mmCIF file with all atom_site columns, C-alpha atoms in Angstrom:
data_model
loop_
_atom_site.group_PDB
_atom_site.id
_atom_site.type_symbol
_atom_site.label_atom_id
_atom_site.label_alt_id
_atom_site.label_comp_id
_atom_site.label_asym_id
_atom_site.label_entity_id
_atom_site.label_seq_id
_atom_site.pdbx_PDB_ins_code
_atom_site.Cartn_x
_atom_site.Cartn_y
_atom_site.Cartn_z
_atom_site.occupancy
_atom_site.B_iso_or_equiv
_atom_site.pdbx_formal_charge
_atom_site.auth_seq_id
_atom_site.auth_comp_id
_atom_site.auth_asym_id
_atom_site.auth_atom_id
_atom_site.pdbx_PDB_model_num
ATOM 1   C CA . MET A 1 1   ? 62.896 86.753  187.086 1.00 66.00 ? 1   MET A CA 1
ATOM 2   C CA . GLY A 1 2   ? 64.308 90.589  186.420 1.00 88.00 ? 2   GLY A CA 1
ATOM 3   C CA . ARG A 1 3   ? 63.359 92.839  188.723 1.00 91.00 ? 3   ARG A CA 1
ATOM 4   C CA . PRO A 1 4   ? 60.597 94.644  186.540 1.00 90.00 ? 4   PRO A CA 1
ATOM 5   C CA . ILE A 1 5   ? 58.727 91.393  186.743 1.00 94.00 ? 5   ILE A CA 1
ATOM 6   C CA . TYR A 1 6   ? 59.256 91.085  190.524 1.00 95.00 ? 6   TYR A CA 1
ATOM 7   C CA . LEU A 1 7   ? 58.034 94.746  190.984 1.00 93.00 ? 7   LEU A CA 1
ATOM 8   C CA . LEU A 1 8   ? 54.767 93.860  188.935 1.00 94.00 ? 8   LEU A CA 1
ATOM 9   C CA . LEU A 1 9   ? 53.961 91.067  191.008 1.00 95.00 ? 9   LEU A CA 1
ATOM 10  C CA . GLY A 1 10  ? 54.488 92.756  194.198 1.00 94.00 ? 10  GLY A CA 1
ATOM 11  C CA . PHE A 1 11  ? 51.993 95.553  193.186 1.00 95.00 ? 11  PHE A CA 1
ATOM 12  C CA . LEU A 1 12  ? 49.825 92.788  191.677 1.00 94.00 ? 12  LEU A CA 1
ATOM 13  C CA . ALA A 1 13  ? 50.026 90.751  195.266 1.00 92.00 ? 13  ALA A CA 1
ATOM 14  C CA . LEU A 1 14  ? 49.430 94.067  197.015 1.00 91.00 ? 14  LEU A CA 1
ATOM 15  C CA . ALA A 1 15  ? 45.873 94.814  194.813 1.00 93.00 ? 15  ALA A CA 1
ATOM 16  C CA . LEU A 1 16  ? 45.192 91.440  195.665 1.00 89.00 ? 16  LEU A CA 1
ATOM 17  C CA . GLY A 1 17  ? 45.472 92.433  199.604 1.00 87.00 ? 17  GLY A CA 1
ATOM 18  C CA . GLY A 1 18  ? 43.361 95.692  198.807 1.00 88.00 ? 18  GLY A CA 1
ATOM 19  C CA . VAL A 1 19  ? 40.544 93.243  197.165 1.00 87.00 ? 19  VAL A CA 1
ATOM 20  C CA . GLY A 1 20  ? 40.810 91.062  200.639 1.00 79.00 ? 20  GLY A CA 1
ATOM 21  C CA . MET A 1 21  ? 39.649 94.282  202.564 1.00 79.00 ? 21  MET A CA 1
ATOM 22  C CA . VAL A 1 22  ? 36.525 93.948  200.788 1.00 81.00 ? 22  VAL A CA 1
ATOM 23  C CA . LEU A 1 23  ? 35.802 90.541  199.410 1.00 76.00 ? 23  LEU A CA 1
ATOM 24  C CA . PRO A 1 24  ? 36.065 87.324  201.288 1.00 69.00 ? 24  PRO A CA 1
ATOM 25  C CA . LEU A 1 25  ? 39.674 87.134  200.427 1.00 72.00 ? 25  LEU A CA 1
ATOM 26  C CA . PRO A 1 26  ? 42.888 87.003  203.305 1.00 75.00 ? 26  PRO A CA 1
ATOM 27  C CA . THR A 1 27  ? 44.416 90.034  203.231 1.00 82.00 ? 27  THR A CA 1
ATOM 28  C CA . VAL A 1 28  ? 47.965 89.798  205.160 1.00 82.00 ? 28  VAL A CA 1
ATOM 29  C CA . PRO A 1 29  ? 49.166 86.836  202.794 1.00 84.00 ? 29  PRO A CA 1
ATOM 30  C CA . PHE A 1 30  ? 48.748 88.924  199.929 1.00 88.00 ? 30  PHE A CA 1
ATOM 31  C CA . VAL A 1 31  ? 50.896 91.796  201.854 1.00 89.00 ? 31  VAL A CA 1
ATOM 32  C CA . VAL A 1 32  ? 53.240 89.214  202.873 1.00 90.00 ? 32  VAL A CA 1
ATOM 33  C CA . LEU A 1 33  ? 54.072 88.169  199.652 1.00 91.00 ? 33  LEU A CA 1
ATOM 34  C CA . ALA A 1 34  ? 54.369 91.332  197.933 1.00 93.00 ? 34  ALA A CA 1
ATOM 35  C CA . ALA A 1 35  ? 56.718 92.195  200.729 1.00 94.00 ? 35  ALA A CA 1
ATOM 36  C CA . PHE A 1 36  ? 58.761 89.484  199.588 1.00 93.00 ? 36  PHE A CA 1
ATOM 37  C CA . LEU A 1 37  ? 58.276 90.671  195.868 1.00 95.00 ? 37  LEU A CA 1
ATOM 38  C CA . PHE A 1 38  ? 59.184 93.765  196.587 1.00 95.00 ? 38  PHE A CA 1
ATOM 39  C CA . ALA A 1 39  ? 62.637 92.939  198.234 1.00 94.00 ? 39  ALA A CA 1
ATOM 40  C CA . ARG A 1 40  ? 63.506 91.675  194.589 1.00 94.00 ? 40  ARG A CA 1
ATOM 41  C CA . SER A 1 41  ? 62.851 94.777  193.388 1.00 93.00 ? 41  SER A CA 1
ATOM 42  C CA . SER A 1 42  ? 62.671 97.855  195.509 1.00 93.00 ? 42  SER A CA 1
ATOM 43  C CA . PRO A 1 43  ? 63.807 98.252  198.977 1.00 92.00 ? 43  PRO A CA 1
ATOM 44  C CA . ARG A 1 44  ? 61.898 101.667 199.228 1.00 94.00 ? 44  ARG A CA 1
ATOM 45  C CA . LEU A 1 45  ? 58.585 99.627  198.639 1.00 93.00 ? 45  LEU A CA 1
ATOM 46  C CA . GLU A 1 46  ? 59.542 96.697  201.152 1.00 95.00 ? 46  GLU A CA 1
ATOM 47  C CA . ARG A 1 47  ? 60.538 99.059  203.749 1.00 95.00 ? 47  ARG A CA 1
ATOM 48  C CA . LYS A 1 48  ? 57.277 101.030 203.560 1.00 94.00 ? 48  LYS A CA 1
ATOM 49  C CA . LEU A 1 49  ? 55.233 97.628  204.076 1.00 92.00 ? 49  LEU A CA 1
ATOM 50  C CA . VAL A 1 50  ? 57.783 96.305  206.386 1.00 94.00 ? 50  VAL A CA 1
ATOM 51  C CA . GLU A 1 51  ? 57.522 99.450  208.907 1.00 94.00 ? 51  GLU A CA 1
ATOM 52  C CA . HIS A 1 52  ? 53.514 99.752  208.070 1.00 94.00 ? 52  HIS A CA 1
ATOM 53  C CA . PRO A 1 53  ? 51.547 99.878  211.581 1.00 93.00 ? 53  PRO A CA 1
ATOM 54  C CA . THR A 1 54  ? 49.298 97.567  210.538 1.00 88.00 ? 54  THR A CA 1
ATOM 55  C CA . PHE A 1 55  ? 50.919 95.069  208.387 1.00 88.00 ? 55  PHE A CA 1
ATOM 56  C CA . GLY A 1 56  ? 54.605 95.437  209.251 1.00 91.00 ? 56  GLY A CA 1
ATOM 57  C CA . PRO A 1 57  ? 54.075 93.167  212.754 1.00 90.00 ? 57  PRO A CA 1
ATOM 58  C CA . HIS A 1 58  ? 52.465 90.552  210.388 1.00 88.00 ? 58  HIS A CA 1
ATOM 59  C CA . ILE A 1 59  ? 55.464 90.573  207.820 1.00 91.00 ? 59  ILE A CA 1
ATOM 60  C CA . ARG A 1 60  ? 58.312 90.646  210.362 1.00 92.00 ? 60  ARG A CA 1
ATOM 61  C CA . THR A 1 61  ? 56.597 87.847  212.175 1.00 89.00 ? 61  THR A CA 1
ATOM 62  C CA . TRP A 1 62  ? 56.228 85.679  209.085 1.00 89.00 ? 62  TRP A CA 1
ATOM 63  C CA . ARG A 1 63  ? 59.761 86.149  208.610 1.00 90.00 ? 63  ARG A CA 1
ATOM 64  C CA . LYS A 1 64  ? 61.279 85.359  212.042 1.00 91.00 ? 64  LYS A CA 1
ATOM 65  C CA . ASN A 1 65  ? 59.018 82.349  212.781 1.00 90.00 ? 65  ASN A CA 1
ATOM 66  C CA . ARG A 1 66  ? 56.968 81.494  210.130 1.00 88.00 ? 66  ARG A CA 1
ATOM 67  C CA . ALA A 1 67  ? 54.008 81.845  212.357 1.00 87.00 ? 67  ALA A CA 1
ATOM 68  C CA . ILE A 1 68  ? 50.736 83.718  211.857 1.00 86.00 ? 68  ILE A CA 1
ATOM 69  C CA . SER A 1 69  ? 48.698 85.130  214.422 1.00 83.00 ? 69  SER A CA 1
ATOM 70  C CA . ARG A 1 70  ? 45.652 83.061  216.051 1.00 87.00 ? 70  ARG A CA 1
ATOM 71  C CA . GLN A 1 71  ? 43.591 86.243  214.993 1.00 84.00 ? 71  GLN A CA 1
ATOM 72  C CA . GLY A 1 72  ? 45.133 86.044  211.521 1.00 82.00 ? 72  GLY A CA 1
ATOM 73  C CA . LYS A 1 73  ? 44.332 82.467  211.184 1.00 87.00 ? 73  LYS A CA 1
ATOM 74  C CA . ILE A 1 74  ? 40.829 82.994  211.984 1.00 88.00 ? 74  ILE A CA 1
ATOM 75  C CA . ALA A 1 75  ? 40.152 85.810  209.756 1.00 83.00 ? 75  ALA A CA 1
ATOM 76  C CA . ALA A 1 76  ? 41.717 83.782  206.692 1.00 83.00 ? 76  ALA A CA 1
ATOM 77  C CA . LEU A 1 77  ? 39.464 81.038  207.424 1.00 87.00 ? 77  LEU A CA 1
ATOM 78  C CA . ILE A 1 78  ? 36.807 82.957  207.701 1.00 87.00 ? 78  ILE A CA 1
ATOM 79  C CA . ALA A 1 79  ? 37.231 84.601  204.367 1.00 83.00 ? 79  ALA A CA 1
ATOM 80  C CA . PHE A 1 80  ? 38.153 81.086  202.876 1.00 85.00 ? 80  PHE A CA 1
ATOM 81  C CA . THR A 1 81  ? 34.649 79.666  203.978 1.00 88.00 ? 81  THR A CA 1
ATOM 82  C CA . LEU A 1 82  ? 33.237 82.801  202.574 1.00 87.00 ? 82  LEU A CA 1
ATOM 83  C CA . SER A 1 83  ? 34.606 82.845  199.360 1.00 84.00 ? 83  SER A CA 1
ATOM 84  C CA . ALA A 1 84  ? 34.107 78.428  199.264 1.00 88.00 ? 84  ALA A CA 1
ATOM 85  C CA . ILE A 1 85  ? 30.168 79.163  200.086 1.00 90.00 ? 85  ILE A CA 1
ATOM 86  C CA . VAL A 1 86  ? 30.054 82.190  197.035 1.00 89.00 ? 86  VAL A CA 1
ATOM 87  C CA . GLY A 1 87  ? 31.967 79.807  194.526 1.00 88.00 ? 87  GLY A CA 1
ATOM 88  C CA . PHE A 1 88  ? 29.205 76.703  195.691 1.00 87.00 ? 88  PHE A CA 1
ATOM 89  C CA . VAL A 1 89  ? 26.373 79.107  195.253 1.00 90.00 ? 89  VAL A CA 1
ATOM 90  C CA . ALA A 1 90  ? 27.571 80.665  192.141 1.00 91.00 ? 90  ALA A CA 1
ATOM 91  C CA . LEU A 1 91  ? 29.250 78.175  190.024 1.00 90.00 ? 91  LEU A CA 1
ATOM 92  C CA . ASP A 1 92  ? 27.729 75.314  188.310 1.00 90.00 ? 92  ASP A CA 1
ATOM 93  C CA . PHE A 1 93  ? 28.526 71.508  189.717 1.00 90.00 ? 93  PHE A CA 1
ATOM 94  C CA . PRO A 1 94  ? 31.151 70.270  189.549 1.00 90.00 ? 94  PRO A CA 1
ATOM 95  C CA . ILE A 1 95  ? 33.248 73.141  188.975 1.00 91.00 ? 95  ILE A CA 1
ATOM 96  C CA . SER A 1 96  ? 31.702 74.717  192.218 1.00 89.00 ? 96  SER A CA 1
ATOM 97  C CA . LEU A 1 97  ? 33.632 72.111  193.936 1.00 91.00 ? 97  LEU A CA 1
ATOM 98  C CA . LEU A 1 98  ? 36.918 73.571  192.859 1.00 91.00 ? 98  LEU A CA 1
ATOM 99  C CA . PRO A 1 99  ? 37.024 76.643  195.263 1.00 87.00 ? 99  PRO A CA 1
ATOM 100 C CA . CYS A 1 100 ? 35.614 74.241  197.728 1.00 88.00 ? 100 CYS A CA 1
ATOM 101 C CA . ALA A 1 101 ? 39.003 71.933  197.661 1.00 91.00 ? 101 ALA A CA 1
ATOM 102 C CA . VAL A 1 102 ? 41.309 74.973  196.719 1.00 89.00 ? 102 VAL A CA 1
ATOM 103 C CA . ASN A 1 103 ? 40.269 76.720  200.222 1.00 87.00 ? 103 ASN A CA 1
ATOM 104 C CA . LEU A 1 104 ? 40.265 73.613  202.054 1.00 90.00 ? 104 LEU A CA 1
ATOM 105 C CA . ILE A 1 105 ? 43.643 72.910  201.281 1.00 91.00 ? 105 ILE A CA 1
ATOM 106 C CA . GLY A 1 106 ? 44.880 76.805  201.986 1.00 87.00 ? 106 GLY A CA 1
ATOM 107 C CA . GLY A 1 107 ? 42.836 76.344  205.082 1.00 88.00 ? 107 GLY A CA 1
ATOM 108 C CA . VAL A 1 108 ? 44.731 73.396  206.195 1.00 92.00 ? 108 VAL A CA 1
ATOM 109 C CA . TRP A 1 109 ? 48.058 74.905  205.441 1.00 89.00 ? 109 TRP A CA 1
ATOM 110 C CA . ILE A 1 110 ? 47.041 78.024  207.470 1.00 88.00 ? 110 ILE A CA 1
ATOM 111 C CA . TRP A 1 111 ? 46.154 76.595  210.316 1.00 89.00 ? 111 TRP A CA 1
ATOM 112 C CA . SER A 1 112 ? 49.139 74.209  210.263 1.00 92.00 ? 112 SER A CA 1
ATOM 113 C CA . ARG A 1 113 ? 51.544 77.305  210.656 1.00 89.00 ? 113 ARG A CA 1
ATOM 114 C CA . PRO A 1 114 ? 52.826 78.178  214.306 1.00 90.00 ? 114 PRO A CA 1
ATOM 115 C CA . GLU A 1 115 ? 51.133 80.607  216.100 1.00 85.00 ? 115 GLU A CA 1
ATOM 116 C CA . ARG A 1 116 ? 53.559 83.603  216.845 1.00 73.00 ? 116 ARG A CA 1
#
């Protein structure tokens, strides 16, 4: 993939992280993904994320140990649960099972990561 594609995807991931601050979506995984994408497209933007006082420690921990803090895991699982509930209520059956399944798979994966 070319640099512009990585840059565009990095901004998209960062935007999804921003949406996660308001809606029941996990924020940190999208910011970690944005840092990954910016590392391939914009070292300056990557550095800003890695040095960010809130998100930087999460990014560095993920890069070093592939670990997620217990607080981060709990926050992600709460966001996944709320998202699954909204999907279950707002969508018709059987489509309403899709967000539940996706969140269950994502939640199990997140919970299985090491803790820092």
